[in-house]
Structure formats: structure tokens, C-alpha cells
Short mmCIF file of C-alpha atoms in Angstrom, two decimals:
data_model
loop_
_atom_site.label_atom_id
_atom_site.label_comp_id
_atom_site.label_asym_id
_atom_site.label_seq_id
_atom_site.Cartn_x
_atom_site.Cartn_y
_atom_site.Cartn_z
CA MET A 1 -10.51 -5.46 11.18
CA TYR A 2 -9.54 -8.36 9.14
CA ALA A 3 -12.75 -10.87 9.78
CA PRO A 4 -12.28 -14.59 8.46
CA ARG A 5 -12.69 -14.47 4.71
CA TYR A 6 -16.37 -14.97 5.32
CA GLU A 7 -17.30 -16.77 8.42
CA LEU A 8 -20.67 -17.83 7.75
CA ILE A 9 -23.30 -18.04 10.88
CA ASP A 10 -26.56 -19.38 10.94
CA ASN A 11 -28.19 -16.14 9.05
CA GLY A 12 -25.40 -16.23 6.67
CA ILE A 13 -23.82 -12.71 7.76
CA ALA A 14 -19.94 -12.71 8.48
CA VAL A 15 -19.16 -10.86 11.69
CA MET A 16 -16.50 -9.78 14.01
CA ARG A 17 -16.73 -9.72 17.74
CA ASN A 18 -13.03 -8.63 18.65
CA ARG A 19 -12.01 -5.17 19.68
CA VAL A 20 -8.88 -3.48 20.98
CA ARG A 21 -8.99 -1.57 24.16
CA VAL A 22 -6.76 1.88 24.38
CA LYS A 23 -6.81 3.55 27.50
CA ASN A 24 -8.11 6.74 26.42
CA ILE A 25 -9.81 9.54 27.69
CA ASP A 26 -12.94 11.11 25.61
CA ASP A 27 -11.94 14.05 23.33
CA ALA A 28 -14.07 16.73 22.53
CA ASP A 29 -11.38 17.70 19.72
CA HIS A 30 -11.88 14.52 17.91
CA PRO A 31 -15.68 14.84 16.74
CA ASP A 32 -14.96 12.46 13.92
CA GLU A 33 -13.58 9.79 16.10
CA ASP A 34 -15.39 7.15 18.28
CA SER A 35 -15.04 8.74 21.85
CA GLY A 36 -15.41 4.88 23.41
CA LYS A 37 -12.40 3.25 25.01
CA TYR A 38 -12.28 0.51 22.65
CA HIS A 39 -10.61 0.50 19.39
CA GLY A 40 -11.88 -1.98 16.68
CA SER A 41 -14.04 -2.31 13.85
CA LYS A 42 -17.22 -3.54 15.52
CA GLY A 43 -19.41 -0.40 15.70
CA ARG A 44 -17.15 1.80 13.53
CA LYS A 45 -18.81 4.80 12.12
CA ASN A 46 -18.53 5.97 8.45
CA ALA A 47 -17.85 2.60 6.92
CA ARG A 48 -15.96 2.78 3.68
CA SER A 49 -17.91 2.18 0.71
CA LEU A 50 -16.99 -0.92 -1.32
CA SER A 51 -15.60 -0.48 -4.82
CA GLY A 52 -17.35 -2.88 -7.65
CA GLY A 53 -14.49 -4.93 -7.84
CA LYS A 54 -14.45 -5.49 -4.29
CA MET A 55 -18.08 -6.46 -4.33
CA PHE A 56 -17.53 -8.67 -6.85
CA LEU A 57 -14.95 -10.39 -5.20
CA MET A 58 -16.75 -10.45 -1.87
CA ALA A 59 -19.64 -12.05 -3.82
CA VAL A 60 -17.29 -14.59 -5.37
CA LEU A 61 -15.28 -15.73 -2.31
CA THR A 62 -18.66 -15.68 -0.01
CA SER A 63 -20.12 -18.00 -2.74
CA LEU A 64 -16.95 -20.24 -2.30
CA THR A 65 -17.69 -20.59 1.15
CA ALA A 66 -21.10 -21.23 1.21
CA ALA A 67 -20.88 -23.80 -1.41
CA PHE A 68 -18.08 -25.62 0.43
CA CYS A 69 -19.82 -25.48 3.70
CA LEU A 70 -23.13 -26.86 2.04
CA GLY A 71 -21.56 -29.59 0.13
CA THR A 72 -22.90 -28.73 -3.15
CA VAL A 73 -19.68 -27.89 -4.62
CA ARG A 74 -19.28 -29.68 -7.84
CA ARG A 75 -15.90 -29.90 -10.02
CA ARG A 76 -15.64 -28.33 -13.22
CA HIS A 77 -14.27 -29.55 -16.43
CA LYS A 78 -10.14 -29.58 -16.52
CA SER A 79 -10.13 -25.94 -18.47
CA THR A 80 -11.33 -24.13 -15.23
CA ARG A 81 -8.29 -25.66 -13.34
CA ALA A 82 -6.27 -22.66 -11.56
CA VAL A 83 -3.10 -22.43 -13.45
CA PRO A 84 -0.15 -22.51 -11.15
CA ASP A 85 2.46 -19.61 -11.25
CA THR A 86 5.91 -20.48 -12.72
CA ASP A 87 7.56 -19.04 -9.85
CA ASN A 88 5.47 -19.83 -6.72
CA ALA A 89 3.51 -22.84 -6.10
CA THR A 90 -0.34 -22.55 -5.90
CA LEU A 91 -2.20 -21.89 -2.57
CA LEU A 92 -4.35 -24.78 -3.26
CA GLU A 93 -3.57 -28.26 -3.85
CA PRO A 94 -1.70 -28.82 -7.36
CA LYS A 95 -4.94 -30.78 -8.62
CA ALA A 96 -7.39 -28.19 -7.11
CA LYS A 97 -10.03 -26.83 -9.25
CA ILE A 98 -12.20 -23.59 -9.64
CA LEU A 99 -15.29 -24.43 -7.79
CA ASP A 100 -18.94 -23.99 -9.36
CA THR A 101 -19.74 -20.72 -7.74
CA GLY A 102 -22.00 -19.17 -10.30
CA ILE A 103 -19.45 -17.48 -12.14
CA THR A 104 -20.66 -16.96 -15.75
CA THR A 105 -17.83 -15.13 -17.40
CA GLU A 106 -14.29 -16.10 -18.51
CA SER A 107 -13.18 -12.71 -17.25
CA GLU A 108 -14.69 -13.34 -13.68
CA ARG A 109 -13.08 -16.69 -14.06
CA LYS A 110 -9.87 -15.10 -14.39
CA VAL A 111 -9.99 -12.96 -11.51
CA ALA A 112 -11.12 -15.98 -9.31
CA ALA A 113 -8.19 -18.08 -10.45
CA GLU A 114 -5.88 -15.33 -9.82
CA ILE A 115 -6.84 -15.10 -6.43
CA LEU A 116 -6.80 -18.52 -5.67
CA SER A 117 -3.41 -19.04 -6.92
CA ALA A 118 -2.10 -17.04 -3.95
CA PRO A 119 1.64 -17.58 -2.38
CA MET A 120 2.50 -20.89 -1.28
CA GLY A 121 2.54 -20.84 2.63
CA LEU A 122 -0.88 -18.72 2.96
CA SER A 123 -3.33 -21.55 2.58
CA HIS A 124 -4.44 -20.99 6.16
CA CYS A 125 -5.39 -17.58 5.46
CA ILE A 126 -8.34 -19.20 3.62
CA GLU A 127 -8.65 -22.56 5.15
CA ASN A 128 -8.55 -21.69 8.77
CA PRO A 129 -8.39 -17.42 8.96
CA PRO A 130 -6.26 -16.34 12.15
CA GLN A 131 -8.42 -14.68 14.72
CA PRO A 132 -7.41 -11.45 16.01
CA LYS A 133 -6.26 -11.02 19.89
CA SER A 134 -8.66 -9.07 22.03
CA LYS A 135 -8.21 -6.42 24.71
CA ILE A 136 -5.09 -5.16 24.01
CA PHE A 137 -4.42 -2.44 26.52
CA VAL A 138 -2.47 0.60 25.97
CA ASP A 139 -1.36 2.82 28.61
CA THR A 140 1.04 5.16 27.35
CA LYS A 141 1.14 7.83 24.43
CA ILE A 142 2.44 6.69 21.17
CA GLU A 143 3.11 9.19 18.64
CA PRO A 144 2.46 8.42 15.06
CA LEU A 145 5.28 7.58 12.22
CA TRP A 146 5.79 9.71 9.15
CA LEU A 147 4.56 8.24 6.04
CA PRO A 148 5.79 10.15 3.11
CA ALA A 149 4.30 9.00 -0.13
CA TYR A 150 5.23 9.93 -3.73
CA PRO A 151 1.83 10.62 -5.53
CA SER A 152 0.43 7.43 -6.68
CA SER A 153 2.89 5.07 -4.79
CA LEU A 154 0.80 3.71 -2.10
CA PRO A 155 -2.52 1.94 -2.42
CA ILE A 156 -4.22 4.51 0.27
CA LYS A 157 -7.17 2.18 0.56
CA GLY A 158 -5.66 -1.07 0.89
CA TYR A 159 -3.08 0.35 3.17
CA ALA A 160 -5.45 2.19 5.46
CA ASP A 161 -7.94 -0.86 6.05
CA PHE A 162 -4.37 -3.02 6.68
CA VAL A 163 -3.11 -0.60 9.32
CA SER A 164 -6.56 -0.25 10.94
CA ALA A 165 -7.20 -4.05 10.91
CA LEU A 166 -3.59 -4.77 12.06
CA THR A 167 -3.51 -2.47 15.07
CA GLY A 168 -7.38 -2.44 15.67
CA VAL A 169 -6.93 1.59 15.91
CA PRO A 170 -9.70 3.06 13.91
CA LYS A 171 -8.69 5.83 11.29
CA ALA A 172 -5.17 4.38 11.99
CA ALA A 173 -3.49 6.06 8.62
CA LYS A 174 -4.26 9.86 8.52
CA SER A 175 -3.15 12.53 6.19
CA TYR A 176 -1.11 15.48 7.31
CA TYR A 177 -2.98 18.01 5.17
CA ARG A 178 -6.59 16.76 6.43
CA SER A 179 -7.21 19.14 9.29
CA SER A 180 -10.79 20.34 8.42
CA PRO A 181 -13.01 20.78 11.46
CA GLY A 182 -14.29 17.20 10.74
CA VAL A 183 -10.99 15.65 10.39
CA SER A 184 -8.57 15.35 12.89
CA ARG A 185 -4.97 15.89 12.60
CA CYS A 186 -2.32 13.27 12.96
CA HIS A 187 -1.11 14.89 15.91
CA ASN A 188 -3.43 17.17 17.97
CA PRO A 189 -1.72 18.83 21.33
CA ARG A 190 -4.96 19.09 22.57
CA SER A 191 -6.03 15.42 22.47
CA ASN A 192 -5.77 12.89 25.49
CA TYR A 193 -5.90 9.65 22.81
CA ASN A 194 -3.06 7.50 23.57
CA ILE A 195 -2.85 6.83 20.00
CA GLN A 196 -4.36 9.60 17.54
CA ALA A 197 -2.83 7.74 14.44
CA VAL A 198 -0.48 5.22 13.57
CA THR A 199 0.85 6.63 10.42
CA CYS A 200 0.63 10.19 9.07
CA GLU A 201 0.83 10.15 5.37
CA ILE A 202 2.52 13.68 3.77
CA VAL A 203 3.00 14.07 0.03
CA HIS A 204 5.99 15.69 -2.04
CA PRO A 205 6.99 18.61 -2.14
CA ILE A 206 6.17 19.23 1.64
CA VAL A 207 3.44 21.71 2.18
CA PRO A 208 3.92 23.82 5.24
CA CYS A 209 0.33 24.66 5.67
CA GLN A 210 1.35 26.85 8.35
CA ARG A 211 2.92 24.58 10.42
CA PRO A 212 6.63 23.80 11.27
CA HIS A 213 8.85 21.60 8.84
CA PRO A 214 8.45 17.72 9.83
CA SER A 215 12.20 17.93 10.86
CA ALA A 216 10.64 20.65 13.54
CA GLN A 217 8.26 18.48 14.91
CA ALA A 218 10.24 15.33 15.97
CA ALA A 219 8.78 15.42 19.40
CA ASP A 220 5.26 14.74 18.30
CA PHE A 221 6.06 11.96 15.87
CA GLY A 222 8.13 8.89 16.15
CA SER A 223 11.89 8.44 14.69
CA LYS A 224 11.00 5.97 12.30
CA VAL A 225 10.15 6.95 8.95
CA LEU A 226 7.99 4.56 6.52
CA LEU A 227 8.58 5.76 2.70
CA SER A 228 6.18 4.61 -0.08
CA ILE A 229 7.92 4.78 -3.56
CA ARG A 230 7.24 3.55 -6.91
CA ASN A 231 9.33 2.70 -10.25
CA PRO A 232 9.21 5.79 -12.34
CA LEU A 233 7.97 4.27 -15.46
CA THR A 234 4.78 3.71 -13.71
CA ALA A 235 4.87 6.22 -11.26
CA PHE A 236 4.47 9.42 -13.75
CA PRO A 237 1.51 7.91 -15.79
CA ALA A 238 -0.10 6.78 -12.39
CA LEU A 239 0.55 10.56 -11.29
CA GLN A 240 -1.08 11.92 -14.42
CA GLN A 241 -4.14 9.51 -14.31
CA SER A 242 -4.84 10.22 -10.45
CA LYS A 243 -4.66 14.28 -10.90
CA ALA A 244 -7.12 13.74 -14.09
CA GLU A 245 -9.36 11.78 -11.87
CA ALA A 246 -9.29 14.17 -8.94
CA TYR A 247 -9.50 17.83 -10.87
CA HIS A 248 -10.64 16.89 -14.17
CA GLY A 249 -13.43 14.03 -13.39
CA GLN A 250 -11.55 11.74 -15.71
CA LYS A 251 -13.69 8.38 -16.15
CA GLY A 252 -11.43 5.42 -17.36
CA GLN A 253 -8.17 5.96 -18.68
CA VAL A 254 -6.72 9.20 -19.88
CA GLU A 255 -6.39 9.09 -23.64
CA LYS A 256 -3.18 8.07 -25.09
CA GLY A 257 -2.36 11.52 -26.61
CA GLU A 258 -2.28 13.25 -23.40
CA TRP A 259 -0.10 10.53 -22.16
CA ILE A 260 2.33 11.43 -24.97
CA LYS A 261 2.04 15.28 -24.40
CA PHE A 262 2.43 14.85 -20.64
CA ARG A 263 5.09 12.74 -20.97
CA ASP A 264 7.31 14.49 -23.67
CA GLN A 265 6.74 18.18 -21.21
CA TYR A 266 7.45 16.65 -18.20
CA VAL A 267 10.01 13.49 -18.53
CA GLY A 268 11.72 15.06 -21.72
CA THR A 269 14.78 13.81 -23.06
CA THR A 270 17.56 15.51 -20.70
CA ASN A 271 18.99 14.68 -17.41
CA GLU A 272 16.88 18.03 -16.58
CA GLY A 273 13.64 16.11 -16.44
CA ILE A 274 11.02 17.66 -13.98
CA LEU A 275 9.42 14.64 -13.06
CA PHE A 276 12.31 12.59 -12.24
CA ASN A 277 14.18 15.13 -10.45
CA GLU A 278 11.02 15.57 -8.23
CA TRP A 279 10.82 12.01 -7.58
CA LYS A 280 14.30 11.88 -6.82
CA ASN A 281 14.42 14.99 -4.59
CA PHE A 282 11.40 13.60 -2.70
CA ILE A 283 13.39 10.15 -1.88
CA MET A 284 16.75 12.12 -0.70
CA GLU A 285 14.82 14.70 1.30
CA TRP A 286 13.43 12.17 3.63
CA ARG A 287 16.39 10.13 3.47
CA ASP A 288 18.96 12.72 4.86
CA MET A 289 16.39 14.39 6.96
CA LYS A 290 17.33 14.43 10.98
CA PRO A 291 16.50 13.37 13.68
CA TYR A 292 14.39 10.70 11.51
CA ASN A 293 15.77 7.55 10.05
CA VAL A 294 13.91 6.04 6.99
CA ASP A 295 13.33 2.57 8.30
CA ILE A 296 10.92 1.10 5.60
CA TYR A 297 11.19 1.68 1.85
CA MET A 298 8.08 0.46 0.56
CA PRO A 299 7.85 -0.07 -3.21
CA TRP A 300 4.41 0.09 -5.07
CA GLU A 301 5.37 -3.30 -7.04
CA TYR A 302 5.70 -5.52 -3.64
CA TRP A 303 2.31 -5.05 -2.72
CA SER A 304 1.04 -7.13 -5.46
CA ASP A 305 4.04 -9.25 -5.47
CA LYS A 306 3.65 -12.80 -4.04
CA ALA A 307 6.80 -13.30 -2.42
CA LYS A 308 7.83 -9.49 -1.51
CA GLY A 309 4.36 -8.66 -0.67
CA PRO A 310 3.96 -10.91 2.42
CA ALA A 311 7.37 -10.06 3.68
CA LEU A 312 6.60 -6.27 3.34
CA ALA A 313 3.55 -6.84 5.48
CA LYS A 314 5.27 -8.66 8.13
CA ARG A 315 8.23 -6.30 8.30
CA LEU A 316 5.81 -3.33 8.49
CA SER A 317 4.10 -5.25 11.43
CA LEU A 318 7.26 -5.61 13.19
CA VAL A 319 8.48 -2.19 12.96
CA LEU A 320 5.03 -0.89 14.37
CA LYS A 321 4.96 -3.45 17.10
CA GLN A 322 8.67 -1.99 18.04
CA GLU A 323 7.29 1.25 18.19
CA GLY A 324 4.44 0.15 20.79
CA PHE A 325 1.70 -0.20 18.72
CA PRO A 326 -1.18 -2.94 19.42
CA ILE A 327 -0.70 -5.70 17.12
CA LEU A 328 -3.90 -8.18 16.84
CA TYR A 329 -2.43 -10.41 14.04
CA ASP A 330 0.60 -12.77 13.91
CA ASP A 331 0.03 -13.75 10.71
CA ALA A 332 0.30 -10.12 8.95
CA GLU A 333 0.51 -11.72 5.85
CA CYS A 334 -3.12 -12.99 5.96
CA LEU A 335 -4.08 -9.26 5.80
CA TRP A 336 -1.98 -8.25 3.03
CA LEU A 337 -3.55 -11.27 1.20
CA LYS A 338 -6.88 -9.22 1.66
CA HIS A 339 -6.21 -5.62 1.61
CA PHE A 340 -3.63 -5.49 -0.75
CA TYR A 341 -3.33 -8.42 -3.06
CA GLU A 342 -6.70 -9.23 -3.86
CA PRO A 343 -7.78 -5.85 -4.93
CA ILE A 344 -4.78 -4.85 -6.92
CA ILE A 345 -5.41 -8.17 -8.62
CA ALA A 346 -9.19 -7.11 -9.28
CA GLU A 347 -8.40 -3.88 -10.31
CA GLU A 348 -5.65 -5.13 -12.88
CA HIS A 349 -7.89 -7.32 -14.30
CA LYS A 350 -10.68 -4.55 -14.64
CA HIS A 351 -8.06 -2.70 -16.52
CA VAL A 352 -7.34 -5.39 -18.85
CA GLU A 353 -11.19 -5.86 -19.68
CA GLU A 354 -11.75 -1.89 -20.11
CA GLY A 355 -8.71 -2.19 -23.05
CA TRP A 356 -6.22 0.16 -20.90
CA TYR A 357 -2.99 0.64 -22.82
CA GLU A 358 0.30 0.53 -21.29
CA PRO A 359 2.04 3.75 -21.15
CA GLU A 360 5.04 4.06 -23.15
CA TYR A 361 8.53 6.15 -23.18
CA THR A 362 10.68 7.00 -26.03
CA LEU A 363 13.93 5.26 -26.35
CA ALA A 364 15.52 8.65 -25.72
CA GLN A 365 13.66 8.69 -22.36
CA LEU A 366 14.01 5.37 -21.43
CA GLU A 367 17.83 6.08 -21.82
CA VAL A 368 17.58 8.87 -19.51
CA ILE A 369 15.55 7.04 -16.77
CA ALA A 370 17.97 4.55 -16.93
CA SER A 371 20.99 6.75 -16.76
CA GLU A 372 19.47 8.80 -13.99
CA LEU A 373 18.56 5.97 -11.91
CA GLU A 374 21.90 4.10 -11.99
CA GLN A 375 23.71 7.69 -11.29
CA PHE A 376 21.35 7.89 -8.21
CA VAL A 377 22.60 4.86 -7.01
CA GLY A 378 26.08 5.88 -7.50
CA GLU A 379 25.28 9.15 -5.60
CA ILE A 380 24.15 7.34 -2.56
CA LYS A 381 27.09 5.03 -2.31
CA VAL A 382 29.37 8.22 -2.32
CA LYS A 383 27.62 9.61 0.53
CA TRP A 384 28.64 6.32 2.46
CA GLY A 385 32.35 7.88 2.64
CA ASN A 386 31.38 11.42 3.55
CA LYS A 387 31.18 10.70 7.02
CA ASP A 388 32.52 13.87 8.26
CA GLU A 389 29.78 16.03 6.61
CA GLY A 390 27.45 13.69 8.47
CA ASN A 391 26.00 12.26 5.59
CA GLY A 392 27.29 9.09 5.62
CA LYS A 393 25.56 5.43 5.56
CA ARG A 394 21.73 6.26 6.70
CA PRO A 395 19.27 3.14 8.07
CA GLY A 396 17.54 1.44 4.69
CA ASP A 397 20.24 2.44 2.42
CA HIS A 398 21.11 -1.04 1.27
CA HIS A 399 17.34 -1.80 0.60
CA LEU A 400 16.88 1.69 -1.20
CA VAL A 401 20.32 1.10 -3.36
CA GLY A 402 18.74 -2.48 -4.12
CA ILE A 403 15.20 -0.79 -5.31
CA LEU A 404 16.78 1.73 -7.31
CA ILE A 405 18.85 -1.02 -9.24
CA GLY A 406 15.90 -2.86 -9.94
CA TYR A 407 14.33 0.36 -11.32
CA ALA A 408 17.27 0.67 -13.49
CA SER A 409 17.14 -2.85 -14.71
CA SER A 410 13.20 -2.74 -15.75
CA ALA A 411 14.39 0.53 -17.80
CA ARG A 412 17.16 -1.43 -19.51
CA GLU A 413 15.10 -4.31 -20.49
CA ALA A 414 12.38 -1.75 -21.77
CA ILE A 415 15.23 -0.23 -23.81
CA ARG A 416 16.32 -3.66 -25.32
CA GLU A 417 12.74 -4.40 -26.08
CA LYS A 418 12.49 -1.51 -28.32
CA MET A 419 15.93 -2.04 -30.07
#
């Protein structure tokens, strides 16, 4: 649950006292979940460990708050002034400077400066953090929403923390495949919990796991689908990276030669490229799946965008509220700032410091990807006229088309840079 960035009390510890009350009956089938009737962050078990970047970020911002509260902040030389973003005004006043917080390296200053230059209109998230509503009572059963996600297209930890904080439901974001005895399913027919999960992540291709296809489980899930997507240009190298880390113990970025080998094998230089077809089929499978409707397409790129990120967070909050889930914050964008923007920016700076290269494609590969994306847009628009086949315009199509056009444009831009 989202607490003030660090609300210091007498002993210097940040605390949160709010909880969400959900009318539930203790469920023996959920040994991993809190059997109490309150959903919230207080007393949560198995708290997630913080990454090094997150710990550093906490230390930086804790020092900022403590220094300000004690009145011992000293202004630094003009060279440490936060640089305004060219497209968005900085979060702080134009003349605000980076504070003297004990930051000792230039890289640390860059991280702090980037985070402090958050989107215009979110100054209250730091100056006067919103407090969660308390004791939201849910007396009816609410089924989770499907969250299909192409591999590497969802900031999993940030998303999970965001949804749990927003709704007050512990373990709100679950995976369809995590069904071991120690981890509960997204939907357990023997459960008496009114809310077993808020979203249920499922990857592509869909693996049955001795269960019916999602289209046959409509009674156990909400009708709206949240689909996580990512630009193929970055999705494919991220997919290789994630697999190397998960199955081969990769530390740091995969070697450039390995990326080139992977790229040439699975992206290729023809329209028969394995990865692009899988990526496209993933989108179309869920777009066309009845009786569901893709209500939101959630591009990876939006989560770190200063304008689109807050808008996507607010849209997601609205959809969850419409589905009946408890919403503890009216300012979902503040949760976005904490759980998405800050960690992503810190991770990007970490990669820069470690010297990560930018995965590249050949000119022929870029041309294939750009052409396939443009053709994809045309295919969706053609479907709008095929109402007799039951495959006319679907909810979210205009947003999907806009995203695809943006992806195609990025590939065309990469082509121009290579020529």
C-alpha cells in the first residue's frame, strides 16, 4: 500500500496504519494468504525484498525528507540544479536545486535529478502525499481480470506493488501458472474469499496446464481484459535477456554476439520471422477472443513516460473501480510515480553505468519489422468492415492501431538513422 514517500515520525520510521476491509471467510485453501478479514499492507507476510536500486532510491529520498524537516538543507552550486525536461515542466519550482543529501557520485546525482524532475502536476505526491481511504467494505464476490502479457512487456514487480497498493488487496496480481500447493490460483472454486485476485497474468502462447482454455472460463473471470504489450524492437532483446537470466543464471547483459545470433535466427530477414509472428498472434488471439473484450492495451513504453504513464495509471484505476474492486486512492498517478517511474528510471541509470549496449537490427530486419507493423494495422482496419463474420471493430481497436502506428514509426526512424 502506498505510504507517504517517507513520513517520518519521532523515531524516524515511516509507517502506514490504513487497511482495507473485505468481507471474507477464512479459507483453508489459501495457506499463503492472510486469513484475516482485512486486506492491506499492515502485517503483510513475506514482504518483497528491495533491489539495490530501490534501496539506494529509498536512502536518497529519505535523506531529502529528513534534511528538509530538520532545516539543515543547504543549497548546492548551480551545476547541481535539476535540468527541466524539454517536453514537460519539472516537478519542482523552476529554480529548485538538488539538495545536499550526502550524494557522493555523479551517477547518484543523475538518478536523483531524474526522479525529482517528475511530471508537472504531481508535486503533491512528494509535498503532500495522498493518504489511502480506510475500511472499504466488499460484500460481493468479484472475479479477477485476465492480464495477458507478452514476455518482458510488463514491469512485474512494479505492477504487482501498484495494484496491491491501489486496491489494498494483498497478492492482488497473480499468475495463471502459479498453482503449486504453496501458492493459490487466480480463481479457486473452493475459496470463500470475495476477492481472490485483481488480475491474473497469463503469457503467450497459452499453456492449458490441464485446465480449459481461457475462453471456456468466462464464468470465473471478469469480461474485461488488460493486455500488456511492448515494441518488438525492444521486446525481442528483452525476451532473450529474461530467458538468459531465468534459465542460464545470466549476470548482467548478454554478450552482443549472443544477441546477434539470437536476432538473426528468430527475427530473420523475411516476413516468416518466428518472433514477430508470435508477437502478432498473441495480440490477435486476445483481441478476437469471445466473450472477452480488451479494455486496455498497456504498452511497456507508457510506464516510464511522464505524460502517458500517469494517464495509463488513472485509466487502469477507473477500470478496476468499474469492476467493483476497492480503490484506496483518487490519485493513482502518485502510485505510478512510486511503483513504476522511480524504479524504471533507477534501473535505466544502472544499465548505463554498467555499460549496457543498445541491441541493434540490420537494415533488412528493420524494414521487415516496419512493414509487418504497417500491414498489421491494415489487417485490423479490414476487420472493421467484416461485421458479417462477427469480427468487426472490437473495443480498444483505435488505441491498438495508434500503438502499432507508433511502433512502425520507431522502426522507420531507426531505418533513417542507419541510411
